[in-house]
C-alpha cells in the first residue's frame, strides 16, 4: 500500500512538473534537456563545429539539444560531430552516432575510442548515474567510479581548452570529486540548474581547460 502511495505521489509530481510539460511541448525525450540548455546558456559549451561525446545518453534528450545547437549544415546536417553512448538502447537521432554498451568495459571504451579516432574532442558531457541502492556511501562510490572514468577519458581525448560536464551527487565524497577536478582542469565550477529538482542531491561539475596535455603518440 505504501509503495502504491509513493508511486502515485511521484506520478502526480511528474505530471505537474513544468519541465515535463515543456519537454513534451518542445519534443524533447526527457526534462533533462533543460538542464543542459540552462548550463549552455551560461557557459556557451555548444557551438557549431565542435566534436562532442555524450555519455549516458539514453533516452537522448541531451543528444537532441546538442543536435539542435549544431544544426544548419547544407542538406540538413550538422556542423560538428556527436557520438553518444549508453548501456541501454536509444531511439535513433539524426546525425548522432550511437554505441550501446557499458562505458566501464574495456571493449566498449575501445569501440568508442576507435570511432572518434585521432580527433580531439571539444566537449564531453555525462549524465551517467549508477543504479542507486539507497545506501549513500555505496552509491557515492559507484558515482565516483563513473566520474573518474569520464575524467580519464577526457584527459586522453579532450583538446587542451576542452570541457567536461558531469552529473554528480552533493553528498558523500563530493568535496573529493571537486578536488580531483581541480587537479585536472584550470577552471572548475559546480552547476545546479533550475531544472534539477530542489529535493534532489543531483548537481553538475564543469571542468574547463586541461592543466596538462598528453603528448601525441
C-alpha positions as YAML, in Angstrom:
chain: A
units: angstrom
residues:
- id: 1
  name: UNK
  ca: [0.00, 0.00, 0.00]
- id: 2
  name: UNK
  ca: [2.80, 2.36, 0.95]
- id: 3
  name: UNK
  ca: [4.56, 1.69, -2.37]
- id: 4
  name: UNK
  ca: [1.38, 2.50, -4.33]
- id: 5
  name: UNK
  ca: [1.06, 5.78, -2.43]
- id: 6
  name: UNK
  ca: [4.67, 6.62, -3.26]
- id: 7
  name: UNK
  ca: [4.17, 5.75, -6.96]
- id: 8
  name: UNK
  ca: [1.02, 7.89, -7.11]
- id: 9
  name: UNK
  ca: [2.78, 10.83, -5.45]
- id: 10
  name: UNK
  ca: [5.68, 10.52, -7.90]
- id: 11
  name: UNK
  ca: [3.30, 10.31, -10.88]
- id: 12
  name: UNK
  ca: [1.35, 13.37, -9.70]
- id: 13
  name: UNK
  ca: [4.57, 15.32, -9.22]
- id: 14
  name: UNK
  ca: [5.83, 14.18, -12.64]
- id: 15
  name: UNK
  ca: [2.57, 15.14, -14.41]
- id: 16
  name: UNK
  ca: [2.53, 18.56, -12.79]
- id: 17
  name: UNK
  ca: [6.24, 19.22, -13.34]
- id: 18
  name: UNK
  ca: [6.59, 22.33, -15.55]
- id: 19
  name: UNK
  ca: [9.76, 20.93, -17.15]
- id: 20
  name: UNK
  ca: [7.99, 17.68, -18.06]
- id: 21
  name: UNK
  ca: [5.29, 19.75, -19.78]
- id: 22
  name: UNK
  ca: [7.92, 21.90, -21.52]
- id: 23
  name: UNK
  ca: [9.78, 18.79, -22.70]
- id: 24
  name: UNK
  ca: [6.55, 17.40, -24.19]
- id: 25
  name: UNK
  ca: [5.80, 20.74, -25.85]
- id: 26
  name: UNK
  ca: [9.26, 21.04, -27.44]
- id: 27
  name: UNK
  ca: [9.58, 17.37, -28.39]
- id: 28
  name: UNK
  ca: [12.41, 16.55, -26.01]
- id: 29
  name: UNK
  ca: [12.58, 12.97, -24.76]
- id: 30
  name: UNK
  ca: [13.16, 13.99, -21.12]
- id: 31
  name: UNK
  ca: [13.07, 17.05, -18.87]
- id: 32
  name: UNK
  ca: [16.86, 16.68, -18.56]
- id: 33
  name: UNK
  ca: [17.14, 18.63, -21.83]
- id: 34
  name: UNK
  ca: [16.53, 21.82, -19.87]
- id: 35
  name: UNK
  ca: [19.44, 21.13, -17.51]
- id: 36
  name: UNK
  ca: [21.87, 21.13, -20.43]
- id: 37
  name: UNK
  ca: [20.14, 24.08, -22.11]
- id: 38
  name: UNK
  ca: [20.42, 26.17, -18.95]
- id: 39
  name: UNK
  ca: [24.07, 25.29, -18.34]
- id: 40
  name: UNK
  ca: [24.85, 26.01, -22.00]
- id: 41
  name: UNK
  ca: [23.19, 29.44, -21.79]
- id: 42
  name: UNK
  ca: [25.63, 30.33, -19.01]
- id: 43
  name: UNK
  ca: [28.73, 28.55, -20.21]
- id: 44
  name: UNK
  ca: [28.48, 28.57, -24.05]
- id: 45
  name: UNK
  ca: [29.59, 24.97, -24.36]
- id: 46
  name: UNK
  ca: [27.84, 24.04, -27.63]
- id: 47
  name: UNK
  ca: [28.89, 25.91, -30.76]
- id: 48
  name: UNK
  ca: [28.96, 24.96, -34.44]
- id: 49
  name: UNK
  ca: [31.88, 22.77, -35.47]
- id: 50
  name: UNK
  ca: [32.55, 21.05, -32.14]
- id: 51
  name: UNK
  ca: [33.27, 17.36, -31.62]
- id: 52
  name: UNK
  ca: [31.29, 16.09, -28.63]
- id: 53
  name: UNK
  ca: [30.73, 12.80, -26.79]
- id: 54
  name: UNK
  ca: [27.52, 12.29, -24.79]
- id: 55
  name: UNK
  ca: [28.00, 9.62, -22.09]
- id: 56
  name: UNK
  ca: [24.89, 8.06, -20.53]
- id: 57
  name: UNK
  ca: [22.83, 9.45, -23.39]
- id: 58
  name: UNK
  ca: [19.59, 7.41, -23.24]
- id: 59
  name: UNK
  ca: [16.77, 8.37, -23.75]
- id: 60
  name: UNK
  ca: [18.53, 11.04, -25.84]
- id: 61
  name: UNK
  ca: [17.43, 14.44, -24.51]
- id: 62
  name: UNK
  ca: [20.99, 15.79, -24.25]
- id: 63
  name: UNK
  ca: [21.85, 14.46, -27.73]
- id: 64
  name: UNK
  ca: [18.71, 16.22, -29.01]
- id: 65
  name: UNK
  ca: [19.91, 19.53, -27.52]
- id: 66
  name: UNK
  ca: [23.41, 19.01, -28.95]
- id: 67
  name: UNK
  ca: [22.00, 18.26, -32.39]
- id: 68
  name: UNK
  ca: [19.66, 21.26, -32.27]
- id: 69
  name: UNK
  ca: [22.56, 23.58, -31.40]
- id: 70
  name: UNK
  ca: [24.82, 22.18, -34.16]
- id: 71
  name: UNK
  ca: [22.12, 22.06, -36.86]
- id: 72
  name: UNK
  ca: [22.15, 24.18, -40.01]
- id: 73
  name: UNK
  ca: [24.67, 22.48, -42.28]
- id: 74
  name: UNK
  ca: [23.77, 22.25, -46.00]
- id: 75
  name: UNK
  ca: [21.43, 19.36, -46.71]
- id: 76
  name: UNK
  ca: [20.02, 19.46, -43.18]
- id: 77
  name: UNK
  ca: [23.05, 18.02, -41.39]
- id: 78
  name: UNK
  ca: [25.08, 19.42, -38.51]
- id: 79
  name: UNK
  ca: [28.26, 21.45, -38.16]
- id: 80
  name: UNK
  ca: [30.35, 19.15, -36.00]
- id: 81
  name: UNK
  ca: [30.05, 15.61, -34.69]
- id: 82
  name: UNK
  ca: [28.06, 13.94, -31.89]
- id: 83
  name: UNK
  ca: [28.88, 10.48, -30.57]
- id: 84
  name: UNK
  ca: [26.57, 9.09, -27.88]
- id: 85
  name: UNK
  ca: [26.96, 6.05, -25.64]
- id: 86
  name: UNK
  ca: [24.70, 4.27, -23.18]
- id: 87
  name: UNK
  ca: [24.16, 0.89, -21.57]
- id: 88
  name: UNK
  ca: [20.50, 1.00, -22.69]
- id: 89
  name: UNK
  ca: [19.21, 1.23, -26.26]
- id: 90
  name: UNK
  ca: [18.40, 4.70, -27.62]
- id: 91
  name: UNK
  ca: [15.94, 5.56, -30.35]
- id: 92
  name: UNK
  ca: [17.95, 6.97, -33.29]
- id: 93
  name: UNK
  ca: [18.53, 10.72, -33.58]
- id: 94
  name: UNK
  ca: [19.58, 12.14, -36.95]
- id: 95
  name: UNK
  ca: [23.33, 12.90, -37.16]
- id: 96
  name: UNK
  ca: [24.06, 11.25, -33.78]
- id: 97
  name: UNK
  ca: [26.34, 8.19, -33.85]
- id: 98
  name: UNK
  ca: [25.26, 5.84, -31.06]
- id: 99
  name: UNK
  ca: [27.08, 2.99, -29.32]
- id: 100
  name: UNK
  ca: [25.18, 0.71, -26.95]
- id: 101
  name: UNK
  ca: [27.39, -0.72, -24.24]
- id: 102
  name: UNK
  ca: [28.81, -0.36, -20.74]
- id: 103
  name: UNK
  ca: [31.32, 2.50, -20.52]
- id: 104
  name: UNK
  ca: [33.10, 0.59, -17.72]
- id: 105
  name: UNK
  ca: [34.02, -2.27, -20.10]
- id: 106
  name: UNK
  ca: [37.32, -2.04, -21.98]
- id: 107
  name: UNK
  ca: [35.81, -3.40, -25.20]
- id: 108
  name: UNK
  ca: [33.12, -0.70, -25.23]
- id: 109
  name: UNK
  ca: [35.63, 2.03, -24.42]
- id: 110
  name: UNK
  ca: [37.85, 0.76, -27.27]
- id: 111
  name: UNK
  ca: [34.87, 0.88, -29.64]
- id: 112
  name: UNK
  ca: [34.23, 4.50, -28.64]
- id: 113
  name: UNK
  ca: [37.91, 5.40, -28.99]
- id: 114
  name: UNK
  ca: [38.18, 3.81, -32.42]
- id: 115
  name: UNK
  ca: [35.06, 5.68, -33.57]
- id: 116
  name: UNK
  ca: [36.44, 9.09, -32.57]
- id: 117
  name: UNK
  ca: [39.91, 8.14, -33.82]
- id: 118
  name: UNK
  ca: [42.63, 10.77, -33.57]
- id: 119
  name: UNK
  ca: [40.09, 13.60, -33.41]
- id: 120
  name: UNK
  ca: [40.40, 15.52, -30.16]
- id: 121
  name: UNK
  ca: [37.10, 16.49, -28.52]
- id: 122
  name: UNK
  ca: [35.84, 19.95, -27.63]
- id: 123
  name: UNK
  ca: [33.26, 18.70, -25.15]
- id: 124
  name: UNK
  ca: [32.39, 15.61, -23.12]
- id: 125
  name: UNK
  ca: [29.01, 15.61, -21.35]
- id: 126
  name: UNK
  ca: [27.96, 12.90, -18.93]
- id: 127
  name: UNK
  ca: [24.53, 12.41, -17.41]
- id: 128
  name: UNK
  ca: [25.59, 8.92, -16.31]
- id: 129
  name: UNK
  ca: [24.48, 7.64, -12.94]
- id: 130
  name: UNK
  ca: [24.69, 4.16, -11.41]
- id: 131
  name: UNK
  ca: [21.62, 2.20, -10.39]
- id: 132
  name: UNK
  ca: [21.09, 3.56, -6.90]
- id: 133
  name: UNK
  ca: [20.83, 1.19, -3.94]
- id: 134
  name: UNK
  ca: [19.77, 3.83, -1.39]
- id: 135
  name: UNK
  ca: [22.97, 3.20, 0.61]
- id: 136
  name: UNK
  ca: [24.59, 6.63, 0.38]
- id: 137
  name: UNK
  ca: [28.24, 5.59, 0.78]
- id: 138
  name: UNK
  ca: [27.94, 2.73, -1.74]
- id: 139
  name: UNK
  ca: [26.07, 4.91, -4.25]
- id: 140
  name: UNK
  ca: [28.61, 7.73, -3.87]
- id: 141
  name: UNK
  ca: [31.46, 5.27, -4.51]
- id: 142
  name: UNK
  ca: [29.76, 3.96, -7.68]
- id: 143
  name: UNK
  ca: [29.14, 7.51, -8.88]
- id: 144
  name: UNK
  ca: [32.76, 8.48, -8.15]
- id: 145
  name: UNK
  ca: [33.96, 5.50, -10.24]
- id: 146
  name: UNK
  ca: [31.89, 6.61, -13.23]
- id: 147
  name: UNK
  ca: [33.12, 10.19, -12.90]
- id: 148
  name: UNK
  ca: [36.75, 9.04, -12.61]
- id: 149
  name: UNK
  ca: [36.31, 7.11, -15.87]
- id: 150
  name: UNK
  ca: [34.79, 10.18, -17.57]
- id: 151
  name: UNK
  ca: [37.72, 12.23, -16.24]
- id: 152
  name: UNK
  ca: [40.31, 9.76, -17.53]
- id: 153
  name: UNK
  ca: [38.56, 9.62, -20.91]
- id: 154
  name: UNK
  ca: [38.61, 13.44, -21.02]
- id: 155
  name: UNK
  ca: [42.32, 13.62, -20.13]
- id: 156
  name: UNK
  ca: [43.00, 11.24, -23.04]
- id: 157
  name: UNK
  ca: [40.69, 12.79, -25.62]
- id: 158
  name: UNK
  ca: [39.88, 16.45, -24.91]
- id: 159
  name: UNK
  ca: [41.54, 19.36, -26.69]
- id: 160
  name: UNK
  ca: [43.69, 21.48, -24.33]
- id: 161
  name: UNK
  ca: [40.84, 24.01, -23.94]
- id: 162
  name: UNK
  ca: [38.11, 21.34, -23.90]
- id: 163
  name: UNK
  ca: [35.28, 21.00, -21.39]
- id: 164
  name: UNK
  ca: [33.91, 18.12, -19.30]
- id: 165
  name: UNK
  ca: [30.44, 18.37, -17.73]
- id: 166
  name: UNK
  ca: [29.38, 15.54, -15.40]
- id: 167
  name: UNK
  ca: [26.45, 14.75, -13.17]
- id: 168
  name: UNK
  ca: [27.35, 14.05, -9.54]
- id: 169
  name: UNK
  ca: [25.64, 13.99, -6.14]
- id: 170
  name: UNK
  ca: [26.15, 16.63, -3.48]
- id: 171
  name: UNK
  ca: [26.86, 14.40, -0.51]
- id: 172
  name: UNK
  ca: [29.38, 11.78, 0.50]
- id: 173
  name: UNK
  ca: [32.61, 12.16, -1.50]
- id: 174
  name: UNK
  ca: [31.56, 15.38, -3.25]
- id: 175
  name: UNK
  ca: [34.41, 17.55, -1.93]
- id: 176
  name: UNK
  ca: [36.94, 14.91, -3.03]
- id: 177
  name: UNK
  ca: [35.46, 14.98, -6.55]
- id: 178
  name: UNK
  ca: [35.81, 18.76, -6.68]
- id: 179
  name: UNK
  ca: [39.45, 18.42, -5.61]
- id: 180
  name: UNK
  ca: [40.03, 15.77, -8.27]
- id: 181
  name: UNK
  ca: [38.57, 18.10, -10.93]
- id: 182
  name: UNK
  ca: [40.88, 20.87, -9.71]
- id: 183
  name: UNK
  ca: [43.87, 18.59, -10.26]
- id: 184
  name: UNK
  ca: [42.85, 18.12, -13.90]
- id: 185
  name: UNK
  ca: [41.20, 21.38, -15.01]
- id: 186
  name: UNK
  ca: [42.19, 25.05, -14.97]
- id: 187
  name: UNK
  ca: [38.63, 26.15, -14.19]
- id: 188
  name: UNK
  ca: [36.12, 24.15, -12.09]
- id: 189
  name: UNK
  ca: [32.53, 25.21, -11.45]
- id: 190
  name: UNK
  ca: [29.59, 23.49, -9.73]
- id: 191
  name: UNK
  ca: [26.27, 23.98, -11.52]
- id: 192
  name: UNK
  ca: [22.77, 23.32, -10.17]
- id: 193
  name: UNK
  ca: [20.32, 24.12, -12.98]
- id: 194
  name: UNK
  ca: [16.76, 25.12, -12.08]
- id: 195
  name: UNK
  ca: [15.51, 22.02, -13.91]
- id: 196
  name: UNK
  ca: [17.20, 19.83, -11.28]
- id: 197
  name: UNK
  ca: [14.54, 19.10, -8.67]
- id: 198
  name: UNK
  ca: [15.10, 21.02, -5.43]
- id: 199
  name: UNK
  ca: [14.92, 17.87, -3.31]
- id: 200
  name: UNK
  ca: [17.47, 16.10, -5.50]
- id: 201
  name: UNK
  ca: [21.13, 15.86, -4.40]
- id: 202
  name: UNK
  ca: [22.00, 15.94, -8.10]
- id: 203
  name: UNK
  ca: [24.37, 18.65, -9.22]
- id: 204
  name: UNK
  ca: [26.81, 19.08, -12.10]
- id: 205
  name: UNK
  ca: [30.54, 19.72, -12.17]
- id: 206
  name: UNK
  ca: [32.13, 21.56, -15.05]
- id: 207
  name: UNK
  ca: [35.85, 21.45, -15.80]
- id: 208
  name: UNK
  ca: [37.37, 23.66, -18.50]
- id: 209
  name: UNK
  ca: [40.91, 23.60, -19.88]
- id: 210
  name: UNK
  ca: [43.30, 20.74, -19.13]
- id: 211
  name: UNK
  ca: [46.15, 21.59, -16.76]
- id: 212
  name: UNK
  ca: [48.43, 19.19, -18.61]
- id: 213
  name: UNK
  ca: [48.17, 17.89, -22.14]
- id: 214
  name: UNK
  ca: [49.19, 14.35, -23.04]
- id: 215
  name: UNK
  ca: [51.89, 14.33, -25.75]
- id: 216
  name: UNK
  ca: [50.86, 12.85, -29.11]
- id: 217
  name: UNK
  ca: [51.86, 9.19, -29.56]
...
